[in-house]
Amino acid sequence: MAESQPELHAMRHSLAHIMATAITRQWPEVRLGVGPVVENGFYYDVDLGDKQLSEEDFAAIEAEMKKVIGENQPFERFTKPVDEAIAWAQEAHQPYKEELLNDLKRSGTTVAKELDAEELGIAAEGDSKVAEVSFYKNGDFTDLCRGPHVESTGKVGAFKLMRISGAYWRGKEGNPQMQRVYGVAFATEKDLRTYLNMLEEAKKRDHRKLGQELDLFVFSDLVGSGLPLFTPRGTVLRNELTKFAESLRAVSGFQRVSIPHITKTDLYKVSGHWDKFGEELFLVKSQETSDAFALKPMNCPHHNQIYAARPRSYRDLPIKYFETTTVYRDEKTGELGGLSRVRSISQDDSHAYCRPEQVGDVVGDLVGDVQTLYSTLGMSLRARLSFRDSSDKYLGEPQLWDEAQSTIRSLAEKNSLDYFEAEGEAAFYGPKIDFMATDALGREHQVATIQLDFVQPERFSLEYVAEDGSTKRPVMVHCALLGSIERFLSVYIEHTAGKFPVWVAPEQIRLITVNQEDETVGFARKIEEQAIALGLRIVVDNDNESVGKKIRNAELMKVPYTVVIGQKEIETGELVPRIRKDIEVNENHDSHTFDEFLKTVANEAKSRVSKTSL
RNA sequence: GCCGCUUUAGCUCAGCUGGUUAGAGCAUCAGUUUUGUAAACUGAGGGUCGUCGGUUCGAAUCCGACAAGCGGCUCCA
């Protein structure tokens, strides 16, 4: 979905100016922040003092924007010496612009990230880094701007204002809060409609909505925000996905371990997490001892203690532990939402301890597992190789880093990953591979990750005895295939729109009885028993409702196979299954005996085929 | 945590500018019906209108605080 055409970029940028023009016409006292292009559109940060914009103002702003567009004002570029520009900003009562200009003058950039925190917004003194700055003018509206723009306001394609939100000036808490008005924009009316339709579709698939409709999970005010409770159906979903992930682990030689969900806080003082993530810890108080406890926010330190419990030989390595377990993080309330961001995070977590020369094999296996998992789920993958840059924030021996990074790079080649390298994205403790999965709507989500860790083995003094009798440090490899299972479910529910393939479907077959007579219900029960014996998830619907109504209910619950049972089926022992539309059927299901039908479905489930077209 | 919006029955929603016993559809329950591939019929139960406080003769309706949800910001080992 990346839009990279320079023209479209210019259109969006110009629309930001046009919106600022429109807002300035209506509220001349407006103080403007920045108005950049973002994915799919643009925004402008505005400060209207006491006046709070709301979405009700959109109609008026859009109308005014259309007027500006209709006026087809040319965008004129001109430059001013930087000091004149500052004077202009002061005169125009644009303090935010003035601040930007001062940054430009002093540092040659306005990018907050590139400026030291204490430098931000300080008036410039002495020599200027830039001599001149550029402006764009359309009609009466003039704005400090690097450009580029379209020729004139008439040439901006199609747009729509979308929403409004609070945003700190320059993203810094403590700075004045501005209002950010977002719009989307595309080259043509048609592209805009396509995009809006995609949003509609995404809304229909929203996992929170489907979670409610398909009875997958709930929240309770009494339990608390960010703590999802999984219903029987939702639990099936979770379990099938984790079972699959776990089965891949077993093949790669991981051993299952099991740890408590709390620990003395001392553990995190040793690991170093206490200082870095202390605020995210849920603290637990003992009424018995004076020790301070915490709910675990990650599993590695616990797993490390299993490794450290006895001397390890180079011959034992790699030692690989895995576990599907839940960690708890006291996320800020404003960050929580559906299953995407929760406070109880289940992970299919693993830690492998290996000799440096084994890193390639260990990571290679994991990369293979990630590929198998996501191709089975019908999602394409992209990998980001997160390496270090030249700064000194990274711990561990540089030589280890270099070797590991080149190992990772060659693995990416060998596994023909669709990858790119990102310098400076590594964790301070080691390089990593982050996987992004693309869903059915073309949205990309960060999912699995494989991280090398040179630091924790050091902190916990993890060792093994080498061939020559010396003591050495193992390298640790963290990996979660699904990542956060809750977040993964949110992605997967939206990817499939709730039409789960047979192997994950909470209910695979629904039997609908035509009436409630003993003979009919008895027959259905017998089929149910057979199905259960084959490991299938089946439900008999013998409610006192019309067949049409019961079909409808099964359809709404997106059950893959529905079978109506009446006199005909009892007499012939054959059935005509009703098959959910997205399921591609190779075999001829038309005239099956119940026995054959159940076996076919059981095989489909067992082989984890996803014969669905999403 | 910050800004804005929202919160009425299990679900989806109505309830005009504060004024008598707060409504609907679906769901639930009961009865009738014994049903053939996307909604049978009749009836009943169910809400201290998110919570607490305030204004008022009177609050679902106005104000405040808190909580939860939503959209963003920020953060994300």
XYZ file of C-alpha atoms (C1' of nucleotides) in Angstrom:
691
model
C 0.000 0.000 0.000
C 3.025 2.236 -0.062
C 2.312 5.311 -2.098
C 5.509 6.711 -3.371
C 4.621 8.672 -6.457
C 6.120 12.134 -6.050
C 3.030 13.712 -7.585
C 0.687 12.199 -5.059
C 3.048 13.319 -2.338
C 2.905 16.877 -3.647
C -0.889 16.734 -3.835
C -1.146 15.679 -0.230
C 1.314 18.246 0.884
C -0.553 20.913 -1.038
C -3.801 19.792 0.569
C -2.246 20.344 3.966
C -1.615 23.930 2.923
C -5.083 24.263 1.468
C -6.548 23.024 4.727
C -4.420 25.509 6.644
C -5.637 28.197 4.242
C -9.243 27.226 4.912
C -8.764 27.130 8.659
C -6.958 30.479 8.625
C -9.847 32.042 6.710
C -12.310 30.896 9.324
C -10.177 31.386 12.393
C -7.580 34.042 11.564
C -6.092 33.779 15.050
C -4.955 30.188 14.389
C -1.380 29.358 15.210
C -0.033 26.716 12.896
C 2.318 23.893 13.746
C 3.467 21.481 11.084
C 1.510 20.003 8.207
C 3.242 17.014 6.688
C 2.266 14.174 4.403
C 1.522 10.883 6.099
C 0.522 7.458 4.861
C -2.577 7.873 2.705
C -2.951 11.552 3.369
C -1.852 14.552 5.339
C -2.449 16.435 8.535
C -1.951 19.851 9.982
C -1.381 20.673 13.639
C -3.289 23.751 14.675
C -3.652 25.697 17.887
C -6.858 27.712 18.066
C -6.453 28.754 21.663
C -9.730 28.232 23.466
C -11.621 27.116 20.390
C -11.704 23.334 20.130
C -12.283 21.969 16.683
C -14.498 18.946 16.383
C -15.565 16.717 13.530
C -18.655 18.857 13.192
C -16.397 21.589 11.830
C -15.250 19.316 9.005
C -18.108 20.185 6.696
C -17.281 23.877 6.933
C -13.546 23.327 6.559
C -14.019 20.988 3.612
C -16.356 23.471 1.953
C -13.808 26.240 2.406
C -11.058 23.964 1.071
C -13.139 23.243 -2.019
C -13.494 26.959 -2.501
C -9.721 27.399 -2.339
C -9.335 24.532 -4.778
C -11.903 26.162 -7.042
C -9.944 29.407 -6.960
C -7.047 27.483 -8.458
C -4.443 29.651 -6.752
C -0.911 29.056 -7.999
C 1.623 27.875 -5.419
C 4.483 30.329 -5.541
C 7.829 29.486 -4.059
C 10.135 32.186 -2.781
C 12.940 32.424 -0.284
C 13.856 34.759 2.514
C 17.035 35.103 4.511
C 16.493 33.186 7.709
C 16.455 36.257 9.966
C 13.811 37.912 7.826
C 11.816 34.728 8.013
C 11.972 34.827 11.796
C 10.782 38.405 11.724
C 7.942 37.336 9.450
C 6.894 34.623 11.901
C 6.905 37.076 14.779
C 4.869 39.568 12.838
C 2.394 36.929 11.717
C 1.996 35.735 15.321
C 3.127 32.251 14.445
C 5.224 31.235 17.459
C 5.481 27.608 16.359
C 6.846 28.613 12.994
C 9.252 30.929 14.725
C 10.534 28.063 16.807
C 11.017 25.914 13.727
C 12.902 28.706 12.026
C 15.164 29.120 15.006
C 15.952 25.421 14.892
C 16.642 25.693 11.200
C 18.933 28.581 11.725
C 20.862 26.927 14.499
C 20.959 23.301 13.435
C 19.961 23.159 9.829
C 17.073 20.833 10.621
C 13.638 20.942 12.183
C 13.452 17.228 12.850
C 12.958 16.905 16.575
C 14.675 13.519 16.635
C 17.844 14.943 15.189
C 18.037 17.699 17.742
C 19.138 17.245 21.279
C 16.254 17.486 23.658
C 17.592 20.558 25.369
C 18.214 22.251 22.042
C 14.615 22.085 20.954
C 12.932 25.408 20.658
C 15.766 27.578 21.863
C 16.284 30.791 20.048
C 19.241 30.632 17.735
C 22.271 32.739 18.297
C 25.389 33.375 16.367
C 26.136 31.850 13.017
C 23.279 30.549 11.003
C 23.478 27.050 9.585
C 21.191 27.974 6.729
C 21.236 31.208 4.860
C 17.789 31.141 3.338
C 14.554 29.321 3.896
C 11.841 28.651 1.383
C 8.207 29.677 1.519
C 5.170 28.743 -0.460
C 2.366 31.162 -1.062
C -1.070 30.453 -2.398
C -3.518 33.355 -2.477
C -3.255 35.148 0.855
C -1.749 32.196 2.631
C 1.975 31.944 3.108
C 3.733 29.109 4.844
C 7.239 28.127 5.702
C 7.746 25.026 3.632
C 10.380 22.928 2.000
C 7.973 21.888 -0.742
C 7.385 20.546 -3.232
C 3.871 21.448 -4.202
C 1.606 21.008 -7.150
C 1.320 23.900 -9.561
C -1.879 25.302 -8.183
C -4.599 24.526 -5.679
C -6.826 23.134 -8.416
C -4.567 20.137 -8.948
C -4.852 18.141 -5.774
C -6.948 15.084 -6.531
C -9.592 13.832 -4.118
C -9.556 14.223 -0.378
C -11.639 13.769 2.731
C -11.085 15.003 6.266
C -11.082 12.012 8.551
C -10.517 12.805 12.175
C -9.084 15.060 14.717
C -6.874 14.280 17.650
C -4.683 15.831 20.229
C -0.987 16.028 19.511
C 1.799 17.597 21.479
C 3.786 20.233 19.739
C 6.762 18.298 18.366
C 5.537 15.133 20.021
C 6.869 16.159 23.394
C 4.804 15.665 26.484
C 4.775 18.928 28.411
C 4.674 20.991 25.233
C 1.412 22.712 24.335
C -1.240 20.365 23.081
C -2.376 21.118 19.571
C -5.154 19.690 17.497
C -4.192 17.505 14.588
C -6.639 17.450 11.717
C -6.193 14.424 9.448
C -7.259 14.018 5.886
C -6.796 11.270 3.361
C -6.057 12.113 -0.226
C -5.600 10.300 -3.492
C -4.924 11.227 -7.064
C -8.408 10.336 -8.210
C -11.887 10.110 -6.797
C -11.768 6.402 -7.610
C -8.605 5.768 -5.581
C -10.136 7.621 -2.678
C -13.254 5.478 -2.864
C -11.168 2.317 -3.023
C -9.353 3.404 0.085
C -12.545 4.313 1.927
C -14.010 0.953 0.949
C -10.975 -0.771 2.360
C -11.547 1.105 5.614
C -15.181 -0.003 5.568
C -14.088 -3.585 5.035
C -11.560 -3.279 7.830
C -14.292 -1.951 10.083
C -16.486 -4.930 9.278
C -13.613 -7.225 10.136
C -12.654 -5.396 13.300
C -11.618 -8.158 15.665
C -13.437 -6.485 18.557
C -16.695 -6.667 16.650
C -16.086 -10.216 15.439
C -14.930 -11.251 18.894
C -18.326 -10.221 20.181
C -20.340 -11.645 17.296
C -18.495 -14.951 17.132
C -18.327 -15.258 20.911
C -14.540 -15.437 21.145
C -13.561 -13.228 24.067
C -14.993 -10.725 26.521
C -13.818 -8.035 28.887
C -15.136 -7.422 32.348
C -15.036 -4.208 34.303
C -14.538 -6.254 37.432
C -11.491 -8.027 36.024
C -10.064 -4.890 34.513
C -9.025 -3.087 31.426
C -6.675 -4.891 29.054
C -7.394 -8.304 30.549
C -9.305 -10.351 27.975
C -11.255 -13.425 29.010
C -11.472 -16.117 26.376
C -14.712 -18.006 25.894
C -14.716 -21.712 24.944
C -14.763 -20.758 21.263
C -11.973 -18.230 21.595
C -9.966 -20.720 23.595
C -10.193 -23.262 20.798
C -8.799 -20.648 18.433
C -5.919 -19.868 20.756
C -5.167 -23.473 21.435
C -5.182 -24.581 17.826
C -2.797 -21.811 16.863
C -0.480 -22.370 19.805
C -0.593 -26.131 19.302
C 0.601 -25.598 15.769
C 3.357 -23.245 16.873
C 4.370 -25.711 19.577
C 4.464 -28.609 17.143
C 7.026 -26.681 15.101
C 9.106 -26.167 18.235
C 9.200 -29.836 19.015
C 10.599 -30.579 15.553
C 13.302 -27.976 16.067
C 14.427 -29.614 19.284
C 12.875 -27.313 21.856
C 12.001 -28.741 25.241
C 8.968 -27.529 27.094
C 9.586 -25.884 30.451
C 7.246 -24.391 32.974
C 7.737 -21.468 35.317
C 5.731 -19.538 37.922
C 4.141 -16.261 36.935
C 5.712 -14.296 39.763
C 9.229 -13.825 41.007
C 11.161 -11.884 43.557
C 12.023 -8.520 42.082
C 15.681 -9.427 42.661
C 15.550 -11.401 39.450
C 14.992 -8.215 37.468
C 17.618 -6.352 39.390
C 20.106 -8.920 38.136
C 18.740 -8.983 34.612
C 18.753 -5.191 34.403
C 15.043 -5.023 33.607
C 14.259 -3.380 36.916
C 15.855 -0.086 35.965
C 14.607 -0.077 32.428
C 11.078 -1.410 32.855
C 10.345 -0.962 36.498
C 7.318 1.187 35.736
C 5.686 -1.505 33.688
C 5.927 -4.091 36.428
C 2.889 -5.227 38.346
C 4.136 -5.495 41.890
C 2.929 -8.256 44.166
C 3.105 -8.042 47.903
C 3.605 -11.023 50.152
C 1.862 -10.972 53.510
C 4.252 -13.640 54.687
C 7.744 -12.488 53.852
C 9.374 -9.140 53.369
C 10.483 -10.036 49.840
C 9.091 -7.895 47.057
C 7.544 -9.809 44.191
C 6.457 -8.926 40.684
C 4.378 -10.526 37.995
C 6.741 -11.560 35.249
C 6.845 -9.109 32.335
C 9.065 -11.486 30.348
C 10.211 -15.061 30.653
C 13.885 -15.033 29.836
C 15.235 -14.437 33.341
C 13.226 -17.378 34.657
C 14.415 -19.603 31.835
C 17.951 -18.479 32.475
C 17.675 -19.835 35.994
C 16.851 -23.258 34.630
C 19.904 -23.103 32.423
C 22.061 -21.850 35.278
C 20.928 -24.553 37.683
C 23.699 -26.928 36.706
C 27.010 -26.902 34.857
C 26.573 -27.180 31.090
C 28.946 -28.831 28.651
C 29.614 -27.633 25.098
C 28.274 -31.034 24.107
C 24.821 -30.200 25.558
C 24.487 -27.076 23.477
C 22.323 -25.812 21.998
C 19.903 -26.092 24.902
C 16.472 -24.940 23.792
C 13.557 -24.156 26.082
C 10.091 -23.130 25.048
C 6.863 -22.403 26.773
C 3.512 -20.878 25.985
C 2.872 -18.643 28.950
C 1.570 -15.280 29.948
C 3.480 -12.182 30.958
C 1.988 -9.092 32.559
C 2.794 -5.512 31.764
C 1.221 -2.483 33.326
C 0.590 -0.712 30.028
C -0.702 2.822 30.178
C -4.469 2.849 29.988
C -4.618 4.954 26.854
C -2.673 2.350 24.959
C -4.995 -0.529 25.530
C -7.404 -1.656 22.882
C -9.158 -4.893 22.041
C -6.682 -7.737 21.816
C -4.104 -5.606 20.047
C -2.681 -4.184 23.217
C -3.370 -5.953 26.500
C -1.925 -6.265 29.969
C -1.869 -10.046 30.057
C 0.232 -11.070 27.111
C 0.528 -14.723 26.212
C 3.620 -15.651 24.300
C 4.874 -18.737 22.569
C 8.256 -17.857 23.912
C 11.529 -19.665 23.531
C 15.132 -19.287 24.545
C 17.966 -21.173 22.992
C 21.434 -21.158 24.512
C 24.158 -21.927 22.045
C 27.822 -21.643 21.250
C 28.612 -18.663 19.016
C 29.285 -20.964 16.055
C 25.839 -22.540 16.498
C 23.941 -19.306 16.045
C 23.465 -19.976 12.354
C 21.856 -23.374 12.870
C 19.643 -22.236 15.717
C 18.409 -19.105 13.976
C 18.087 -20.992 10.693
C 15.674 -23.478 12.256
C 13.638 -20.666 13.722
C 13.449 -18.792 10.435
C 12.188 -21.998 8.838
C 9.543 -22.355 11.555
C 8.365 -18.791 11.052
C 8.050 -19.384 7.319
C 6.122 -22.626 7.775
C 3.761 -21.060 10.271
C 2.838 -18.003 8.239
C 2.599 -19.751 4.912
C 0.173 -22.206 6.521
C -1.842 -19.268 7.812
C -1.896 -17.732 4.359
C 0.057 -14.594 5.171
C 3.082 -13.351 3.292
C 6.121 -12.288 5.246
C 8.696 -9.570 5.085
C 11.712 -9.537 7.352
C 13.574 -6.629 8.818
C 17.145 -7.427 9.764
C 17.714 -5.055 12.637
C 21.413 -4.366 12.950
C 23.461 -1.997 14.975
C 24.783 1.299 13.740
C 28.018 3.005 14.677
C 26.769 4.467 17.955
C 28.034 3.147 21.257
C 24.723 2.205 22.842
C 25.202 -1.479 22.066
C 26.571 -3.933 24.569
C 28.554 -7.072 23.808
C 31.725 -7.687 21.857
C 31.780 -5.999 18.454
C 33.229 -9.126 16.909
C 30.276 -11.227 18.108
C 27.935 -8.635 16.605
C 29.652 -8.628 13.248
C 29.685 -12.392 12.996
C 26.064 -12.683 14.072
C 24.935 -10.013 11.632
C 26.641 -11.636 8.704
C 25.203 -15.002 9.767
C 21.734 -13.470 9.826
C 22.252 -11.880 6.441
C 23.291 -15.144 4.830
C 20.387 -16.978 6.461
C 17.997 -14.431 4.986
C 19.504 -15.157 1.574
C 19.475 -18.906 2.066
C 15.829 -18.947 3.138
C 14.938 -16.545 0.333
C 13.325 -14.163 2.770
C 11.870 -10.957 1.458
C 14.110 -8.848 3.667
C 15.646 -5.473 4.194
C 18.320 -4.292 6.583
C 17.710 -1.610 9.156
C 20.809 -0.175 10.731
C 20.303 1.208 14.193
C 17.166 -0.863 14.808
C 18.927 -3.549 16.833
C 18.227 -3.908 20.545
C 21.073 -2.784 22.736
C 21.730 -6.419 23.624
C 21.854 -7.919 20.151
C 20.719 -7.922 16.517
C 17.342 -9.314 15.582
C 15.038 -10.332 12.788
C 11.562 -8.845 12.932
C 8.900 -10.371 10.747
C 6.001 -8.467 9.283
C 2.998 -10.362 7.966
C 0.673 -8.943 5.330
C -2.997 -9.644 5.890
C -5.858 -10.110 3.464
C -6.451 -6.358 3.268
C -2.812 -5.676 2.487
C -2.035 -4.290 5.927
C 1.300 -5.151 7.433
C 1.623 -6.290 11.041
C 4.711 -6.899 13.108
C 4.523 -10.532 14.229
C 7.334 -12.961 14.950
C 10.748 -11.929 16.138
C 14.095 -13.650 16.565
C 16.539 -11.800 18.794
C 20.117 -12.531 19.679
C 21.174 -11.600 23.170
C 24.783 -11.094 24.204
C 23.937 -9.347 27.445
C 21.725 -11.540 29.590
C 24.177 -14.466 29.555
C 26.686 -11.999 30.959
C 24.348 -10.575 33.593
C 23.355 -14.030 34.800
C 26.868 -15.453 34.405
C 25.593 -18.216 32.158
C 28.380 -20.578 31.203
C 29.318 -23.768 29.538
C 32.509 -25.780 29.697
C 34.258 -25.816 26.339
C 36.188 -28.641 24.727
C 39.468 -27.348 26.164
C 38.071 -27.180 29.685
C 37.678 -23.409 29.720
C 34.470 -21.677 30.739
C 32.604 -19.796 28.048
C 29.501 -17.682 27.596
C 26.654 -19.008 25.514
C 24.725 -16.769 23.139
C 21.040 -16.546 23.835
C 18.395 -16.525 21.122
C 14.909 -15.276 22.010
C 12.101 -16.157 19.677
C 8.337 -16.008 19.592
C 6.665 -17.354 16.459
C 3.231 -15.915 17.095
C 4.563 -13.138 19.274
C 1.819 -11.984 21.580
C -0.945 -14.507 21.058
C -3.597 -11.906 21.861
C -2.219 -9.477 19.341
C -1.738 -12.247 16.836
C -5.374 -13.254 17.263
C -6.452 -9.705 16.558
C -4.482 -9.828 13.322
C -5.651 -13.312 12.398
C -9.318 -12.631 13.113
C -9.177 -9.610 10.831
C -7.116 -11.463 8.234
C -9.717 -14.231 7.995
C -12.728 -12.006 8.767
C -13.696 -14.743 11.215
C -13.948 -17.354 8.456
C -11.461 -19.660 10.065
C -10.102 -22.632 8.155
C -11.451 -25.952 9.350
C -8.457 -26.794 11.513
C -8.836 -23.658 13.656
C -12.613 -23.212 13.449
C -14.070 -23.328 16.973
C -16.988 -25.281 15.546
C -16.280 -27.330 12.449
C -19.610 -28.986 11.787
C -23.141 -28.068 12.789
C -25.908 -30.608 12.538
C -29.351 -29.098 12.163
C -32.304 -31.290 12.924
C -35.425 -30.770 10.845
C -37.648 -31.497 13.817
C -37.345 -32.443 17.452
C -38.549 -35.985 17.196
C -36.581 -38.662 19.001
C -35.622 -40.462 15.826
C -34.123 -37.329 14.240
C -32.337 -36.127 17.341
C -31.142 -39.639 18.127
C -29.621 -39.952 14.655
C -27.911 -36.592 15.001
C -26.497 -37.609 18.377
C -25.043 -40.757 16.875
C -23.295 -38.740 14.165
C -22.092 -36.339 16.823
C -20.509 -39.197 18.753
C -18.723 -40.465 15.666
C -17.436 -36.992 14.926
C -16.161 -36.497 18.452
C -14.376 -39.838 18.253
C -12.576 -38.464 15.182
C -11.553 -35.386 17.167
C -13.951 -33.045 15.403
C -15.691 -30.078 16.969
C -19.359 -30.506 16.263
C -22.592 -29.009 17.557
C -26.099 -30.412 17.253
C -28.754 -27.722 16.881
C -32.076 -29.293 17.768
C -33.702 -26.069 18.930
C -37.398 -25.618 18.315
C -36.788 -23.253 15.422
C -37.380 -23.367 11.693
C -34.689 -24.968 9.571
C -34.203 -21.639 7.807
C -33.533 -19.895 11.081
C -31.058 -22.510 12.207
C -29.213 -22.368 8.884
C -29.017 -18.631 9.304
C -27.561 -18.959 12.769
C -24.903 -21.403 11.571
C -24.109 -19.068 8.714
C -23.738 -16.086 11.037
C -21.365 -18.052 13.233
C -19.345 -18.855 10.107
C -19.382 -22.602 10.712
C -17.498 -24.313 7.846
C -19.874 -27.254 7.375
C -23.568 -27.404 8.101
C -25.637 -30.536 7.642
C -29.412 -30.695 7.810
C -30.699 -33.952 9.241
C -34.187 -35.207 8.531
C -35.982 -38.238 7.266
C -34.025 -38.311 3.987
C -30.653 -38.535 5.744
C -31.859 -41.125 8.196
C -33.133 -43.327 5.381
C -30.232 -43.020 2.929
C -27.374 -42.443 5.341
C -26.146 -39.836 2.885
C -25.937 -36.096 3.155
C -25.486 -32.893 1.240
C -23.280 -30.618 3.348
C -23.716 -26.908 3.177
C -20.194 -25.568 2.766
C -19.117 -22.117 3.799
C -18.592 -20.142 0.623
C -14.933 -19.328 1.009
C -13.880 -22.948 1.404
C -12.481 -24.410 -1.773
C -13.584 -27.974 -2.090
C -11.635 -30.367 -4.235
C -13.420 -33.567 -3.422
C -16.985 -34.068 -4.364
C -18.908 -33.616 -1.158
C -22.218 -34.019 -2.931
C -23.027 -37.580 -2.220
C -21.218 -38.770 0.819
C -22.132 -41.170 3.480
C -21.801 -39.643 6.929
C -18.824 -41.846 7.567
C -16.946 -40.570 4.516
C -17.911 -36.997 5.184
C -16.653 -37.013 8.753
C -13.379 -38.615 7.738
C -12.846 -36.062 4.981
C -13.359 -33.198 7.388
C -11.150 -34.838 10.008
C -8.359 -35.150 7.443
C -8.783 -31.593 6.379
C -8.444 -30.511 10.009
C -5.492 -32.744 10.678
C -3.490 -31.640 7.689
C -4.153 -27.987 8.624
C -5.024 -27.164 5.077
C -6.439 -23.725 4.631
C -8.431 -24.256 1.523
C -10.069 -20.945 1.905
C -10.061 -17.989 -0.362
C -9.897 -14.914 1.787
C -0.405 9.229 31.006
C -2.338 13.469 27.503
C -6.368 15.600 23.985
C -11.243 14.759 21.887
C -15.665 11.820 21.529
C -18.796 8.053 23.694
C -21.445 5.127 27.805
C -29.673 3.818 28.033
C -31.851 -4.245 28.827
C -27.232 -9.845 27.126
C -26.552 -7.341 21.813
C -27.733 -3.137 18.298
C -30.015 1.291 19.071
C -34.560 5.311 19.934
C -35.627 8.772 23.815
C -36.903 16.869 20.846
C -34.966 22.204 24.106
C -34.821 18.702 32.115
C -41.507 17.375 33.421
C -46.046 11.781 35.071
C -45.166 4.074 35.274
C -37.756 4.829 30.007
C -39.023 2.384 24.460
C -37.917 -0.955 19.889
C -35.663 -5.094 17.287
C -32.730 -9.274 18.188
C -31.395 -12.574 22.164
C -33.632 -15.130 26.771
C -37.886 -17.793 29.022
C -42.993 -20.030 28.426
C -46.777 -21.777 25.192
C -48.328 -22.960 20.173
C -46.098 -25.103 15.888
C -42.858 -30.364 14.052
C -40.541 -27.459 10.592
C -35.957 -29.255 4.425
C -31.217 -25.013 3.383
C -30.233 -17.196 5.606
C -35.305 -14.850 10.373
C -42.727 -19.404 12.235
C -46.599 -17.309 15.724
C -48.320 -15.532 20.641
C -47.045 -14.027 25.339
C -43.723 -13.011 29.515
C -39.447 -11.559 32.162
C -35.351 -8.180 31.935
C -32.863 -1.425 32.861
C -31.723 2.477 40.403
C -30.168 5.206 31.998
C -21.456 3.566 33.622
C -20.315 5.172 39.089
C -20.232 9.027 42.727
C -21.291 14.041 43.769
C -23.659 18.776 42.470
C -27.469 22.352 40.228
C -32.956 22.197 40.282
C -39.567 21.872 42.861
C -38.039 17.952 39.458
C -32.166 14.913 36.035
C -31.307 9.377 31.368
C -31.332 14.732 29.790
C -27.422 20.340 32.737
C -22.377 20.707 35.579
C -17.999 18.179 37.985
C -14.965 13.999 39.342
C -13.887 8.960 38.504
C -14.224 4.405 35.487
C -14.672 1.887 30.943
C -14.847 2.056 25.487
C -13.439 4.543 20.820
C -10.081 7.902 17.663
C -5.411 10.000 17.982
C -0.669 11.627 20.600
C 3.276 9.509 23.331
C 5.720 4.846 24.495
C 6.839 -0.093 23.024
C 12.880 -4.294 26.008
